PDB file of C-alpha atoms in Angstrom:
ATOM      1  CA  MET F   1      10.336 -20.963  13.502  1.00 53.00           C
ATOM      2  CA  ASN F   2      10.581 -19.240  10.459  1.00 63.00           C
ATOM      3  CA  ASP F   3      11.352 -21.424   6.753  1.00 68.00           C
ATOM      4  CA  SER F   4      12.910 -20.722   4.516  1.00 73.00           C
ATOM      5  CA  VAL F   5       9.607 -18.419   3.140  1.00 75.00           C
ATOM      6  CA  ASP F   6       9.256 -16.849   5.867  1.00 73.00           C
ATOM      7  CA  LYS F   7      13.004 -15.536   6.717  1.00 69.00           C
ATOM      8  CA  LEU F   8      12.694 -14.270   2.956  1.00 66.00           C
ATOM      9  CA  VAL F   9       9.425 -12.182   3.776  1.00 70.00           C
ATOM     10  CA  ILE F  10      11.219 -10.563   5.921  1.00 68.00           C
ATOM     11  CA  PHE F  11      14.587  -9.913   4.432  1.00 62.00           C
ATOM     12  CA  LEU F  12      12.071  -8.134   1.312  1.00 63.00           C
ATOM     13  CA  ALA F  13      10.199  -6.089   4.219  1.00 66.00           C
ATOM     14  CA  LYS F  14      13.236  -4.495   5.218  1.00 69.00           C
ATOM     15  CA  ARG F  15      13.384  -2.355   1.483  1.00 76.00           C
ATOM     16  CA  ASP F  16      10.078  -1.092   3.503  1.00 77.00           C
ATOM     17  CA  GLY F  17      11.507   2.314   4.546  1.00 78.00           C
ATOM     18  CA  ILE F  18      12.946   3.518   1.686  1.00 82.00           C
ATOM     19  CA  ASP F  19      10.098   2.394  -0.449  1.00 86.00           C
ATOM     20  CA  LYS F  20       8.602   4.876   1.511  1.00 87.00           C
ATOM     21  CA  LEU F  21      10.490   7.119   0.913  1.00 86.00           C
ATOM     22  CA  VAL F  22      11.382   6.790  -2.978  1.00 91.00           C
ATOM     23  CA  LYS F  23       7.982   6.761  -3.209  1.00 94.00           C
ATOM     24  CA  THR F  24       7.889  10.635  -1.503  1.00 93.00           C
ATOM     25  CA  PHE F  25      10.322  11.771  -3.881  1.00 95.00           C
ATOM     26  CA  GLN F  26       8.286  10.990  -6.706  1.00 97.00           C
ATOM     27  CA  TYR F  27       4.720  11.468  -5.869  1.00 97.00           C
ATOM     28  CA  VAL F  28       6.453  15.122  -4.822  1.00 97.00           C
ATOM     29  CA  SER F  29       8.305  15.697  -8.026  1.00 97.00           C
ATOM     30  CA  LYS F  30       4.948  14.707  -9.608  1.00 97.00           C
ATOM     31  CA  LEU F  31       3.278  17.837  -8.384  1.00 97.00           C
ATOM     32  CA  VAL F  32       6.274  19.855  -8.651  1.00 97.00           C
ATOM     33  CA  HIS F  33       6.320  19.048 -12.769  1.00 97.00           C
ATOM     34  CA  TRP F  34       2.839  20.260 -12.915  1.00 96.00           C
ATOM     35  CA  HIS F  35       2.774  22.966 -11.185  1.00 95.00           C
ATOM     36  CA  ALA F  36       6.347  24.741 -12.914  1.00 95.00           C
ATOM     37  CA  GLU F  37       5.752  23.431 -16.746  1.00 94.00           C
ATOM     38  CA  SER F  38       3.971  26.498 -17.609  1.00 92.00           C
ATOM     39  CA  THR F  39       6.146  28.953 -15.771  1.00 94.00           C
ATOM     40  CA  ASN F  40       9.661  27.159 -15.926  1.00 95.00           C
ATOM     41  CA  PRO F  41       9.843  23.926 -18.625  1.00 95.00           C
ATOM     42  CA  LYS F  42      13.315  23.527 -17.720  1.00 95.00           C
ATOM     43  CA  MET F  43      13.144  23.065 -14.501  1.00 96.00           C
ATOM     44  CA  ALA F  44       9.513  20.915 -15.064  1.00 96.00           C
ATOM     45  CA  GLU F  45      11.549  18.835 -17.563  1.00 96.00           C
ATOM     46  CA  ARG F  46      14.129  17.880 -14.490  1.00 97.00           C
ATOM     47  CA  PHE F  47      11.372  17.248 -11.901  1.00 97.00           C
ATOM     48  CA  LYS F  48       9.799  15.037 -14.372  1.00 96.00           C
ATOM     49  CA  GLN F  49      12.943  13.127 -14.722  1.00 97.00           C
ATOM     50  CA  TRP F  50      13.292  12.356 -10.918  1.00 96.00           C
ATOM     51  CA  GLU F  51      10.086  11.065 -10.807  1.00 96.00           C
ATOM     52  CA  VAL F  52      10.557   8.928 -13.543  1.00 95.00           C
ATOM     53  CA  SER F  53      13.674   7.943 -11.851  1.00 95.00           C
ATOM     54  CA  SER F  54      11.905   7.032  -8.598  1.00 95.00           C
ATOM     55  CA  GLY F  55       9.549   5.501 -10.302  1.00 94.00           C
ATOM     56  CA  LEU F  56      11.709   2.770 -11.689  1.00 93.00           C
ATOM     57  CA  SER F  57      13.728   2.145  -8.552  1.00 92.00           C
ATOM     58  CA  ARG F  58      10.506   1.567  -6.535  1.00 92.00           C
ATOM     59  CA  LYS F  59       9.996  -1.334  -8.753  1.00 91.00           C
ATOM     60  CA  ALA F  60      13.202  -2.525  -8.346  1.00 89.00           C
ATOM     61  CA  PHE F  61      13.093  -2.878  -4.706  1.00 84.00           C
ATOM     62  CA  ARG F  62       9.884  -4.438  -4.864  1.00 86.00           C
ATOM     63  CA  THR F  63      11.425  -7.216  -6.162  1.00 85.00           C
ATOM     64  CA  GLY F  64      10.092 -10.291  -4.795  1.00 85.00           C
ATOM     65  CA  ARG F  65       7.524  -8.714  -2.820  1.00 86.00           C
ATOM     66  CA  PHE F  66       4.560 -11.489  -4.331  1.00 86.00           C
ATOM     67  CA  LEU F  67       5.857 -13.642  -1.770  1.00 86.00           C
ATOM     68  CA  THR F  68       4.785 -11.438   1.399  1.00 85.00           C
ATOM     69  CA  GLY F  69       0.909 -12.229   0.477  1.00 84.00           C
ATOM     70  CA  PHE F  70       1.328 -15.475  -0.702  1.00 85.00           C
ATOM     71  CA  ASN F  71       2.556 -15.555   2.974  1.00 84.00           C
ATOM     72  CA  ALA F  72       0.124 -14.318   4.694  1.00 82.00           C
ATOM     73  CA  MET F  73      -2.195 -16.771   3.281  1.00 80.00           C
ATOM     74  CA  ARG F  74       0.380 -19.264   4.770  1.00 79.00           C
ATOM     75  CA  ARG F  75       0.694 -18.035   8.262  1.00 76.00           C
ATOM     76  CA  SER F  76      -2.276 -15.905   8.799  1.00 70.00           C
ATOM     77  CA  PRO F  77      -5.432 -16.111   7.039  1.00 69.00           C
ATOM     78  CA  GLY F  78      -7.715 -14.481   9.671  1.00 73.00           C
ATOM     79  CA  SER F  79      -9.120 -15.462  12.697  1.00 76.00           C
ATOM     80  CA  THR F  80     -12.788 -16.056  10.369  1.00 84.00           C
ATOM     81  CA  PRO F  81     -14.213 -17.899   7.342  1.00 87.00           C
ATOM     82  CA  THR F  82     -15.335 -14.926   6.174  1.00 90.00           C
ATOM     83  CA  LEU F  83     -11.820 -12.498   7.357  1.00 89.00           C
ATOM     84  CA  ARG F  84     -10.374 -15.888   6.240  1.00 89.00           C
ATOM     85  CA  PHE F  85     -12.106 -15.202   2.856  1.00 92.00           C
ATOM     86  CA  LEU F  86     -11.734 -12.213   2.324  1.00 93.00           C
ATOM     87  CA  ALA F  87      -7.463 -12.308   3.018  1.00 91.00           C
ATOM     88  CA  VAL F  88      -7.520 -14.937  -0.101  1.00 91.00           C
ATOM     89  CA  LEU F  89      -9.157 -12.484  -2.277  1.00 94.00           C
ATOM     90  CA  ALA F  90      -6.928  -9.327  -0.901  1.00 94.00           C
ATOM     91  CA  ASN F  91      -3.483 -11.227  -0.798  1.00 92.00           C
ATOM     92  CA  ALA F  92      -4.769 -12.864  -4.045  1.00 93.00           C
ATOM     93  CA  GLY F  93      -4.516 -10.064  -5.910  1.00 95.00           C
ATOM     94  CA  GLU F  94      -1.359  -7.925  -4.160  1.00 93.00           C
ATOM     95  CA  MET F  95       0.377 -11.155  -5.371  1.00 94.00           C
ATOM     96  CA  ILE F  96      -1.040 -10.141  -9.266  1.00 95.00           C
ATOM     97  CA  TYR F  97      -0.386  -6.703  -8.934  1.00 95.00           C
ATOM     98  CA  PHE F  98       3.692  -7.444  -7.418  1.00 94.00           C
ATOM     99  CA  PHE F  99       4.206 -10.861  -9.619  1.00 95.00           C
ATOM    100  CA  PHE F 100       3.373  -8.802 -13.538  1.00 96.00           C
ATOM    101  CA  ASP F 101       4.985  -5.479 -11.961  1.00 95.00           C
ATOM    102  CA  HIS F 102       8.503  -7.462 -12.536  1.00 94.00           C
ATOM    103  CA  PHE F 103       7.506  -7.684 -16.096  1.00 95.00           C
ATOM    104  CA  LEU F 104       6.542  -3.652 -16.150  1.00 95.00           C
ATOM    105  CA  TRP F 105       9.753  -2.908 -14.938  1.00 95.00           C
ATOM    106  CA  LEU F 106      11.827  -4.806 -17.065  1.00 95.00           C
ATOM    107  CA  SER F 107       9.975  -3.568 -20.440  1.00 96.00           C
ATOM    108  CA  LYS F 108      10.394  -0.222 -18.881  1.00 93.00           C
ATOM    109  CA  ILE F 109      14.153  -0.594 -19.031  1.00 92.00           C
ATOM    110  CA  GLY F 110      13.964  -2.218 -22.071  1.00 92.00           C
ATOM    111  CA  THR F 111      15.054  -5.273 -20.935  1.00 94.00           C
ATOM    112  CA  LEU F 112      11.942  -7.004 -22.315  1.00 94.00           C
ATOM    113  CA  ASP F 113       9.514  -5.371 -25.169  1.00 95.00           C
ATOM    114  CA  PRO F 114       8.482  -2.529 -24.423  1.00 93.00           C
ATOM    115  CA  SER F 115       5.347  -2.837 -26.567  1.00 94.00           C
ATOM    116  CA  LEU F 116       4.286  -4.633 -23.216  1.00 94.00           C
ATOM    117  CA  ALA F 117       4.001  -2.131 -20.335  1.00 94.00           C
ATOM    118  CA  ARG F 118       0.897  -1.388 -21.484  1.00 94.00           C
ATOM    119  CA  LYS F 119      -0.334  -4.449 -21.376  1.00 95.00           C
ATOM    120  CA  MET F 120       1.404  -5.261 -17.695  1.00 96.00           C
ATOM    121  CA  SER F 121       0.567  -2.135 -16.149  1.00 95.00           C
ATOM    122  CA  PHE F 122      -2.907  -2.506 -16.634  1.00 96.00           C
ATOM    123  CA  ILE F 123      -2.816  -6.488 -14.776  1.00 96.00           C
ATOM    124  CA  SER F 124      -1.017  -5.546 -12.195  1.00 96.00           C
ATOM    125  CA  ALA F 125      -3.289  -2.286 -11.994  1.00 96.00           C
ATOM    126  CA  PHE F 126      -6.612  -4.498 -12.066  1.00 97.00           C
ATOM    127  CA  GLY F 127      -4.475  -7.001  -9.049  1.00 96.00           C
ATOM    128  CA  GLU F 128      -3.871  -4.570  -7.230  1.00 95.00           C
ATOM    129  CA  SER F 129      -7.275  -3.017  -7.412  1.00 96.00           C
ATOM    130  CA  PHE F 130      -8.773  -6.063  -6.400  1.00 97.00           C
ATOM    131  CA  GLY F 131      -6.326  -6.336  -3.391  1.00 96.00           C
ATOM    132  CA  TYR F 132      -7.545  -2.977  -2.031  1.00 96.00           C
ATOM    133  CA  ILE F 133     -10.939  -3.557  -2.108  1.00 97.00           C
ATOM    134  CA  PHE F 134     -11.093  -6.662  -0.161  1.00 96.00           C
ATOM    135  CA  PHE F 135      -7.912  -5.418   2.067  1.00 96.00           C
ATOM    136  CA  ILE F 136     -10.571  -2.199   3.344  1.00 97.00           C
ATOM    137  CA  ILE F 137     -13.333  -4.130   3.379  1.00 96.00           C
ATOM    138  CA  SER F 138     -11.211  -6.517   6.176  1.00 94.00           C
ATOM    139  CA  ASP F 139     -10.255  -3.508   7.839  1.00 95.00           C
ATOM    140  CA  PHE F 140     -13.344  -1.650   8.397  1.00 96.00           C
ATOM    141  CA  ILE F 141     -14.912  -5.127   9.421  1.00 95.00           C
ATOM    142  CA  ALA F 142     -11.791  -4.369  11.551  1.00 92.00           C
ATOM    143  CA  LEU F 143     -12.905  -1.180  13.138  1.00 95.00           C
ATOM    144  CA  LYS F 144     -16.375  -2.521  13.886  1.00 94.00           C
ATOM    145  CA  GLU F 145     -15.578  -5.065  15.751  1.00 92.00           C
ATOM    146  CA  GLY F 146     -12.287  -2.849  18.117  1.00 92.00           C
ATOM    147  CA  LEU F 147     -15.478   0.006  18.844  1.00 93.00           C
ATOM    148  CA  GLU F 148     -17.679  -3.278  20.143  1.00 93.00           C
ATOM    149  CA  GLU F 149     -14.909  -4.386  21.981  1.00 92.00           C
ATOM    150  CA  GLU F 150     -14.004  -1.334  23.124  1.00 90.00           C
ATOM    151  CA  ARG F 151     -17.922  -0.574  24.470  1.00 90.00           C
ATOM    152  CA  LYS F 152     -17.507  -4.228  25.940  1.00 89.00           C
ATOM    153  CA  VAL F 153     -14.971  -3.601  27.925  1.00 86.00           C
ATOM    154  CA  MET F 154     -15.860  -0.012  28.825  1.00 84.00           C
ATOM    155  CA  GLY F 155     -18.341  -2.127  30.510  1.00 81.00           C
ATOM    156  CA  LEU F 156     -17.258  -4.491  32.302  1.00 78.00           C
ATOM    157  CA  GLU F 157     -17.113  -4.356  35.902  1.00 73.00           C
ATOM    158  CA  ASP F 158     -15.031  -6.817  37.181  1.00 72.00           C
ATOM    159  CA  LYS F 159     -11.413  -5.135  35.891  1.00 71.00           C
ATOM    160  CA  SER F 160     -10.121  -2.552  38.111  1.00 77.00           C
ATOM    161  CA  ILE F 161      -9.659   1.146  36.121  1.00 79.00           C
ATOM    162  CA  GLU F 162      -5.795   0.429  35.251  1.00 83.00           C
ATOM    163  CA  LYS F 163      -6.578  -2.885  33.212  1.00 84.00           C
ATOM    164  CA  LYS F 164      -9.493  -0.683  31.545  1.00 84.00           C
ATOM    165  CA  ASN F 165      -7.511   1.661  30.126  1.00 85.00           C
ATOM    166  CA  GLU F 166      -4.494  -0.379  29.423  1.00 89.00           C
ATOM    167  CA  SER F 167      -7.446  -2.548  27.080  1.00 89.00           C
ATOM    168  CA  ILE F 168      -8.888   0.517  25.474  1.00 90.00           C
ATOM    169  CA  ARG F 169      -5.512   2.042  25.278  1.00 92.00           C
ATOM    170  CA  LYS F 170      -3.989  -0.811  22.370  1.00 92.00           C
ATOM    171  CA  ILE F 171      -7.624  -0.733  21.240  1.00 92.00           C
ATOM    172  CA  ARG F 172      -7.592   2.780  20.034  1.00 92.00           C
ATOM    173  CA  SER F 173      -4.050   2.238  19.125  1.00 92.00           C
ATOM    174  CA  ASP F 174      -5.260  -0.676  17.042  1.00 92.00           C
ATOM    175  CA  ARG F 175      -8.102   1.683  15.212  1.00 94.00           C
ATOM    176  CA  VAL F 176      -5.224   3.978  14.454  1.00 93.00           C
ATOM    177  CA  MET F 177      -3.804   2.008  12.623  1.00 92.00           C
ATOM    178  CA  ARG F 178      -6.410   0.423  10.624  1.00 93.00           C
ATOM    179  CA  LEU F 179      -7.660   3.761   9.519  1.00 95.00           C
ATOM    180  CA  MET F 180      -4.015   4.399   8.431  1.00 94.00           C
ATOM    181  CA  ALA F 181      -4.161   1.828   6.310  1.00 93.00           C
ATOM    182  CA  VAL F 182      -7.901   2.030   4.821  1.00 96.00           C
ATOM    183  CA  ALA F 183      -5.808   6.201   3.983  1.00 95.00           C
ATOM    184  CA  ALA F 184      -3.230   3.944   2.857  1.00 95.00           C
ATOM    185  CA  ASN F 185      -5.692   1.533   0.390  1.00 95.00           C
ATOM    186  CA  VAL F 186      -7.448   4.602  -0.492  1.00 97.00           C
ATOM    187  CA  ALA F 187      -5.484   6.142  -2.271  1.00 96.00           C
ATOM    188  CA  ASP F 188      -3.793   3.324  -4.266  1.00 96.00           C
ATOM    189  CA  LEU F 189      -7.323   1.985  -5.378  1.00 96.00           C
ATOM    190  CA  LEU F 190      -7.429   5.713  -7.211  1.00 96.00           C
ATOM    191  CA  ILE F 191      -4.023   5.472  -8.456  1.00 96.00           C
ATOM    192  CA  ALA F 192      -4.595   2.080  -9.977  1.00 96.00           C
ATOM    193  CA  ILE F 193      -8.056   2.674 -11.231  1.00 96.00           C
ATOM    194  CA  ALA F 194      -6.368   5.888 -13.413  1.00 95.00           C
ATOM    195  CA  ASP F 195      -4.050   2.865 -14.851  1.00 94.00           C
ATOM    196  CA  ILE F 196      -7.435   0.990 -15.570  1.00 94.00           C
ATOM    197  CA  GLU F 197      -9.879   3.123 -16.540  1.00 92.00           C
ATOM    198  CA  PRO F 198      -8.813   6.160 -17.308  1.00 92.00           C
ATOM    199  CA  ASN F 199     -10.915   9.574 -16.101  1.00 94.00           C
ATOM    200  CA  PRO F 200      -9.935  13.033 -15.347  1.00 94.00           C
ATOM    201  CA  PHE F 201     -10.361  13.011 -12.140  1.00 95.00           C
ATOM    202  CA  CYS F 202      -7.677  10.107 -11.087  1.00 94.00           C
ATOM    203  CA  ASN F 203      -5.353  11.005 -13.914  1.00 95.00           C
ATOM    204  CA  HIS F 204      -5.477  14.882 -12.124  1.00 95.00           C
ATOM    205  CA  THR F 205      -2.084  15.095 -11.200  1.00 95.00           C
ATOM    206  CA  VAL F 206      -3.256  17.110  -8.194  1.00 96.00           C
ATOM    207  CA  THR F 207      -5.401  13.595  -7.806  1.00 96.00           C
ATOM    208  CA  LEU F 208      -2.431  11.085  -8.021  1.00 96.00           C
ATOM    209  CA  GLY F 209       0.543  13.566  -6.470  1.00 97.00           C
ATOM    210  CA  ILE F 210      -1.820  13.548  -3.394  1.00 97.00           C
ATOM    211  CA  SER F 211      -3.121  10.089  -3.094  1.00 97.00           C
ATOM    212  CA  GLY F 212       0.773   8.752  -3.380  1.00 96.00           C
ATOM    213  CA  LEU F 213       1.826  11.367  -0.558  1.00 96.00           C
ATOM    214  CA  VAL F 214      -1.068   9.876   1.300  1.00 96.00           C
ATOM    215  CA  SER F 215      -0.500   6.111   0.993  1.00 94.00           C
ATOM    216  CA  ALA F 216       3.712   6.524   0.994  1.00 92.00           C
ATOM    217  CA  TRP F 217       2.651   8.623   4.392  1.00 91.00           C
ATOM    218  CA  SER F 218       0.511   6.202   6.029  1.00 91.00           C
ATOM    219  CA  GLY F 219       2.360   3.559   5.282  1.00 82.00           C
ATOM    220  CA  TRP F 220       5.575   5.712   7.345  1.00 77.00           C
ATOM    221  CA  TYR F 221       3.706   5.548  10.071  1.00 78.00           C
ATOM    222  CA  ARG F 222       2.201   2.164  10.491  1.00 74.00           C
ATOM    223  CA  ASN F 223       5.647   0.490   9.851  1.00 68.00           C
ATOM    224  CA  TRP F 224       7.816   3.765  12.439  1.00 67.00           C
ATOM    225  CA  PRO F 225       9.756   1.699  14.670  1.00 59.00           C
ATOM    226  CA  SER F 226       7.859   2.006  17.982  1.00 57.00           C
TER     227      SER F 226
END
């Protein structure tokens, strides 16, 4: 039975769809601003305002999302000791990310001292990148186990063709979801690195724009109702 934390997490998760949509707005407008900056400064400025507004809106939507990581550690930490260990590290990083992201948002809108924004951004991005590394490792372990399970099912002789095909279909469907998760996490990791350790590749507008869209659309695919 769901307790109060479970119910709160379910309520907060209903905003994931609109978050992915606004994330698309944010990174499309970033790319348009970059493209139009030298040829049409007025239009570029409008799209820059759209990008900033979308980014701040997404932070508001994510209020309380740090509870998701906490609940994941309580309810589904993993099926093996290794996966449980990775899940704790991954979700701890995500909790830090979402928790300090609240303070980043408040400092950016002026409720808190704006000078705190840079520090909050660094802590939030560090937690985010830390978590994504372990989410990616967990997904690769699951992908490897899925390949082994598929080979095992294909080698079974005491199962009907229909049951084997159904099992393989489920394994392959899970593999697609895992690959989408890896794509989204790698894209978000690049964005976080751009905040932690600025460099010409990660901080290039095209890299950030494409990474943001890959993350948004992969998440959309994974969470779209079947």
